mmCIF file of C-alpha atoms in Angstrom:
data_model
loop_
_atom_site.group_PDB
_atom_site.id
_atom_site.type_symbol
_atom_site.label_atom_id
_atom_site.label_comp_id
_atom_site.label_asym_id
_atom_site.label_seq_id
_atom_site.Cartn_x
_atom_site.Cartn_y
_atom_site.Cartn_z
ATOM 1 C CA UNK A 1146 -18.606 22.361 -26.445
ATOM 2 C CA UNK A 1147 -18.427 20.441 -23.248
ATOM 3 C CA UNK A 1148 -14.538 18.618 -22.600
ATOM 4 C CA UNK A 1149 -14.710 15.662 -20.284
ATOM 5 C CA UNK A 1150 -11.668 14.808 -18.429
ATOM 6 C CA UNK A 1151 -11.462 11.192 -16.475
ATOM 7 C CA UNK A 1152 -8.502 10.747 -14.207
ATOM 8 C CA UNK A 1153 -7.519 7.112 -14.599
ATOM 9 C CA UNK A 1154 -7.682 5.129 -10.866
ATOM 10 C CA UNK A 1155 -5.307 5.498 -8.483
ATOM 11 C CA UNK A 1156 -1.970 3.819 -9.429
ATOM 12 C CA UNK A 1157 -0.573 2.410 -5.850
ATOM 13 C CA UNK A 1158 3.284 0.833 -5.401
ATOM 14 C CA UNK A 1159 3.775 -0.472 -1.805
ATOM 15 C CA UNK A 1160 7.475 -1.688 -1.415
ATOM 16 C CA UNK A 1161 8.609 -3.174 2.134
ATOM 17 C CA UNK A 1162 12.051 -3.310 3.128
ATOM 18 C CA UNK A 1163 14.031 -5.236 6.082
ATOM 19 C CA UNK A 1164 17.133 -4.816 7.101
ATOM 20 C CA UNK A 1165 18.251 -7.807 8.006
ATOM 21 C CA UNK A 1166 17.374 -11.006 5.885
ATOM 22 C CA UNK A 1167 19.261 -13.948 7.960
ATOM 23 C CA UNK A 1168 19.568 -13.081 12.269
ATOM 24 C CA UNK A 1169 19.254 -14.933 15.737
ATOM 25 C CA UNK A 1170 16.616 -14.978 17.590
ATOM 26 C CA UNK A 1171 16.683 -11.558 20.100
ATOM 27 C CA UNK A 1172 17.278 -9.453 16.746
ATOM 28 C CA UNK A 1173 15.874 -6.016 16.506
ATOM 29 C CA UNK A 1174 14.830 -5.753 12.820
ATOM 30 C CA UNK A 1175 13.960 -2.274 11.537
ATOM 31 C CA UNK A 1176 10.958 -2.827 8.571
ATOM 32 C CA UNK A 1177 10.492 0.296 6.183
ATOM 33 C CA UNK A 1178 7.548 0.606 3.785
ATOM 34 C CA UNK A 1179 7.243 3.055 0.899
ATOM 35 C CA UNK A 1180 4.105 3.533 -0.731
ATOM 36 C CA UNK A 1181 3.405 5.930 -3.577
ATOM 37 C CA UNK A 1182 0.438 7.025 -6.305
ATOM 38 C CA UNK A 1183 1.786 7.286 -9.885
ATOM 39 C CA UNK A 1184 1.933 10.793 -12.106
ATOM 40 C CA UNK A 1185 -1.175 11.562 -13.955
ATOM 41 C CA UNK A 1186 -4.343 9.221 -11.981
ATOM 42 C CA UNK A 1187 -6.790 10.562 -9.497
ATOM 43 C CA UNK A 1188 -6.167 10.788 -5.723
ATOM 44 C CA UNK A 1189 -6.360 7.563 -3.681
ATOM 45 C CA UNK A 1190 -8.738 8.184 -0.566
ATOM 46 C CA UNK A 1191 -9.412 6.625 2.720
ATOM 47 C CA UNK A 1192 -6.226 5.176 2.348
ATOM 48 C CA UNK A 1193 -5.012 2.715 4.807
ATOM 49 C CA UNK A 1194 -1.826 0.710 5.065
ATOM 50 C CA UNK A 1195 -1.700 -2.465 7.480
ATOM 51 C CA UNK A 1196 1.213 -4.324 8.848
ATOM 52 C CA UNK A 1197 -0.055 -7.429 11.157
ATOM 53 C CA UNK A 1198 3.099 -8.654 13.285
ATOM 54 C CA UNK A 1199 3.673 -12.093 12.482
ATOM 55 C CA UNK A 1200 4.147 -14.801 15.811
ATOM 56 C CA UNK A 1201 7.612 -14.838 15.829
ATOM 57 C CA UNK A 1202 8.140 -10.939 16.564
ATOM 58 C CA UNK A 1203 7.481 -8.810 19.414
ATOM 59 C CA UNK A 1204 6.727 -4.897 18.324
ATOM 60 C CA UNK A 1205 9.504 -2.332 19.815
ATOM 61 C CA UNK A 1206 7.014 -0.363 21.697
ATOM 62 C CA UNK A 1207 7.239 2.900 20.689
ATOM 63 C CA UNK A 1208 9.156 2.783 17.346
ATOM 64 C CA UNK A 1209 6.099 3.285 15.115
ATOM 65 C CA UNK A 1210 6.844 6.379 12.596
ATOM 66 C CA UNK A 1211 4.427 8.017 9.738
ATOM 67 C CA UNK A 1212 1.504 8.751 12.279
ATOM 68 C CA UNK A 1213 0.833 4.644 13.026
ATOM 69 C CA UNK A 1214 -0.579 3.406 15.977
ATOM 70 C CA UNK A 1215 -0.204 -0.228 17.564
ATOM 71 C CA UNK A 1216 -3.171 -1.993 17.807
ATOM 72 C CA UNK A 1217 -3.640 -5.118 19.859
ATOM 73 C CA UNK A 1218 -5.248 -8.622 19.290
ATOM 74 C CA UNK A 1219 -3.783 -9.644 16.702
ATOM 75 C CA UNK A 1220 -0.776 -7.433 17.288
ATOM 76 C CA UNK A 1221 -0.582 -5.432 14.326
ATOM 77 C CA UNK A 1222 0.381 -1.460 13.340
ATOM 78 C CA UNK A 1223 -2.269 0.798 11.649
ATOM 79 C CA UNK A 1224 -1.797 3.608 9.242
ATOM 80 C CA UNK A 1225 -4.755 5.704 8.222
ATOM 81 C CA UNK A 1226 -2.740 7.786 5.216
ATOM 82 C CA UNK A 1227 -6.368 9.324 4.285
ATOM 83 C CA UNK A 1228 -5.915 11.053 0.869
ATOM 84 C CA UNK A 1229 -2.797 10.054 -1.112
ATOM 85 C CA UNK A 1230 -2.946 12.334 -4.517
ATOM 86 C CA UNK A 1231 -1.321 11.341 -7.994
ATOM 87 C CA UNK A 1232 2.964 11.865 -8.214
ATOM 88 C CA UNK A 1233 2.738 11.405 -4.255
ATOM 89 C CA UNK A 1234 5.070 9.069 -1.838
ATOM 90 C CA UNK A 1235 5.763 8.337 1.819
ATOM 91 C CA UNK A 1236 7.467 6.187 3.984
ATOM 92 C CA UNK A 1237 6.808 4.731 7.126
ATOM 93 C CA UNK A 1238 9.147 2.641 9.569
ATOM 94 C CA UNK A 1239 8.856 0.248 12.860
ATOM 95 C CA UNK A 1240 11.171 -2.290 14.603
ATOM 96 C CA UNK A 1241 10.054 -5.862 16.210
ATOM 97 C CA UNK A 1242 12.454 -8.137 17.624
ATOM 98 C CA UNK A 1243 12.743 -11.951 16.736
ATOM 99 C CA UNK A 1244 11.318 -13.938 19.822
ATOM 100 C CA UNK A 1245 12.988 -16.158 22.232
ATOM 101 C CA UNK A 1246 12.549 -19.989 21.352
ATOM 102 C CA UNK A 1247 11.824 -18.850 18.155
ATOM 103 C CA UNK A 1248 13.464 -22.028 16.015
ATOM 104 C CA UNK A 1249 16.576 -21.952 13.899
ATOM 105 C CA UNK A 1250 15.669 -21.529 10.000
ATOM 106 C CA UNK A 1251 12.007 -20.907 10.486
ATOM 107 C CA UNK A 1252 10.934 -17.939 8.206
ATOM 108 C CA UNK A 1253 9.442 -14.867 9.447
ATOM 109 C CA UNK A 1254 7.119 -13.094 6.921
ATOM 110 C CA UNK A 1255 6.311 -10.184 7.588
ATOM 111 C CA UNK A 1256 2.937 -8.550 5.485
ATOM 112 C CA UNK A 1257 2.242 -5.169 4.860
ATOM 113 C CA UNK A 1258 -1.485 -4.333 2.997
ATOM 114 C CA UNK A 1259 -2.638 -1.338 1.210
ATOM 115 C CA UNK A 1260 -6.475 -0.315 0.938
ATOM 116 C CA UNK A 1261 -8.619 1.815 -0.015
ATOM 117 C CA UNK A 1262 -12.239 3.546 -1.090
ATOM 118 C CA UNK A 1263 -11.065 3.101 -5.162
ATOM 119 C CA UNK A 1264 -10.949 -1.096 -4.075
ATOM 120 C CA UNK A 1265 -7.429 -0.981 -4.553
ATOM 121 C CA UNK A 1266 -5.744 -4.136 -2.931
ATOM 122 C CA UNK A 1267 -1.762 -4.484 -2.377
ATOM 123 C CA UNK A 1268 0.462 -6.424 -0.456
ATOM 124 C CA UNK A 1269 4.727 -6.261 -0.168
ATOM 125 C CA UNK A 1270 5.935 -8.645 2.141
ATOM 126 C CA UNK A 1271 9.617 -9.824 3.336
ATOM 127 C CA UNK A 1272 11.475 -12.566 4.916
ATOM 128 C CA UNK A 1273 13.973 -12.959 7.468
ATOM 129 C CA UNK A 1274 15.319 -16.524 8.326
ATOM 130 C CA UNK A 1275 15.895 -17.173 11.730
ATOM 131 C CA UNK A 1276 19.907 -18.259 12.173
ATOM 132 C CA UNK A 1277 22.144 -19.657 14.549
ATOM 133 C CA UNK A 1278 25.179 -17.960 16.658
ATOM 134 C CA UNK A 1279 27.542 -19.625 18.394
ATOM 135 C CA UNK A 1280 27.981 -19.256 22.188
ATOM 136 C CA UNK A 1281 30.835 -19.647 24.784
ATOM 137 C CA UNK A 1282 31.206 -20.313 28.299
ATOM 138 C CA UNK A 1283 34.533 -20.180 29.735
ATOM 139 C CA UNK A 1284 35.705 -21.158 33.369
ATOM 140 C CA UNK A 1285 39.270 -19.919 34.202
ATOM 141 C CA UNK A 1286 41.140 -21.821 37.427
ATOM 142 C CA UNK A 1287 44.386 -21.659 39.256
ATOM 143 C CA UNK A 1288 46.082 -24.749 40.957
ATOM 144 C CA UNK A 1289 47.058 -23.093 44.181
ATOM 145 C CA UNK A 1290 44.878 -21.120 46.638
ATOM 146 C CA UNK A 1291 47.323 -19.283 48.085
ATOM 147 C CA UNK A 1292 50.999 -19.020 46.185
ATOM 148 C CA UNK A 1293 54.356 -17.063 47.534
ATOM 149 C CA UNK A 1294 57.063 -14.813 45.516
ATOM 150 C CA UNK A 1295 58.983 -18.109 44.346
ATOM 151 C CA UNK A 1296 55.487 -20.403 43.429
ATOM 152 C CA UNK A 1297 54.753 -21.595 39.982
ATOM 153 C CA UNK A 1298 50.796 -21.058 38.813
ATOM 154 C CA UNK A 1299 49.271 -23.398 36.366
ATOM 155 C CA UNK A 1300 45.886 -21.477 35.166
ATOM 156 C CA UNK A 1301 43.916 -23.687 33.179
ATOM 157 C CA UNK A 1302 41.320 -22.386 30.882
ATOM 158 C CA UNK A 1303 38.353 -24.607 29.655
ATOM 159 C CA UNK A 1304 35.886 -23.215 26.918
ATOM 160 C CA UNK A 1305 33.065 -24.451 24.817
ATOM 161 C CA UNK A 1306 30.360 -23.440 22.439
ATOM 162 C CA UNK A 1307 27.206 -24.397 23.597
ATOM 163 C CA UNK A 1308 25.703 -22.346 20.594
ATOM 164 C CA UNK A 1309 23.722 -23.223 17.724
ATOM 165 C CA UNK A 1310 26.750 -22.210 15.399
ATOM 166 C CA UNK A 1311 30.350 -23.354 14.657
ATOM 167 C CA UNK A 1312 32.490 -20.535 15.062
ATOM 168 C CA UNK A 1313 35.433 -19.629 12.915
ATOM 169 C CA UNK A 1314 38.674 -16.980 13.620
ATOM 170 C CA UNK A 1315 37.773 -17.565 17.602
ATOM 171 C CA UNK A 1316 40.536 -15.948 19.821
ATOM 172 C CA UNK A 1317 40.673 -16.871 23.207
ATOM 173 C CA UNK A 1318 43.065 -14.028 24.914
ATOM 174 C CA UNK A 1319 43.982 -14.239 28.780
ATOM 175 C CA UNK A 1320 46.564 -11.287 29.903
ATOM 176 C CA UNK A 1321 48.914 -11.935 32.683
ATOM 177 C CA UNK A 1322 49.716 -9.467 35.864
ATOM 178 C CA UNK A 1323 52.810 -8.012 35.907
ATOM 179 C CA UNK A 1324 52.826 -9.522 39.755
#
């Protein structure tokens, strides 16, 4: 008697994460992706898992984890996982930082794609919406030079948000010298 056993296909999840949905442009954004092959189906090989860096985000050199490697033109990180067998996971990390100019409310989607030699095809992909902050300048001045023991010194203090935000709960605080 001869028994055949056939080991369905590999059974891939890829799941990316970000960790912030909603920032301002100069952001560092840390992306995680998890990948795994279900209980019970036959090893996925020659696997590969792509992550192409979208316009709007420069790669933190250097912050590439899981054995990926940066690869250039188009800018984009490159995982060769090679043989992922059945009940098996891992997760891999990098951080990119939302570009200067980069406009208020545009939406950064950011791709991550799964191959491999079984033809299995899958993507995960996540947004982050580009927001607005508020920013102050403030200019502080005095209405004497030069003042003695007895003088009287109005400071004036002049402020104003030249952000892309209202701001709420501001506190402007100024201490005085004891002199």
């Amino acid at each position: 008697t001869v028994t055949t056993t056939s080991l369905l296909s590999p059974s891939i999840t890829l799941t990316k994460y970000v960790d912030i949905s909603s920032a301002p442009v100069g952001t560092e954004l840390t992306y995680t992706i998890t990948y795994s092959n279900a209980p019970g189906v036959s090893a996925s090989t020659t696997s590969v898992l792509t992550d192409t860096i979208p316009a709007n985000l420069t790669y933190v050199n250097g912050s590439v984890t899981g054995g990926g490697a940066y690869v250039g033109s188009p800018a984009r990180l490159v995982w060769n996982l090679g043989t992922i067998n059945a009940n098996t996971n891992g997760t891999v990390t990098f951080k990119a930082t939302i570009n200067n100019g980069t406009a208020i409310n545009t939406v950064i989607t950011n791709k991550a794609v799964f191959t491999n030699a079984e033809d299995s095809y899958k993507t995960s992909s996540v947004n982050t919406t580009v927001s607005a902050i508020p920013n102050f300048t403030l200019i502080k001045s005095v209405n004497k030079v030069s003042a003695g023991p007895a003088d009287t010194l109005l400071y004036t203090i002049s402020y104003k948000n030249v952000g892309s935000a209202v701001a709420t709960s501001v506190v402007l605080k100024d201490t005085v010298p004891a002199n």
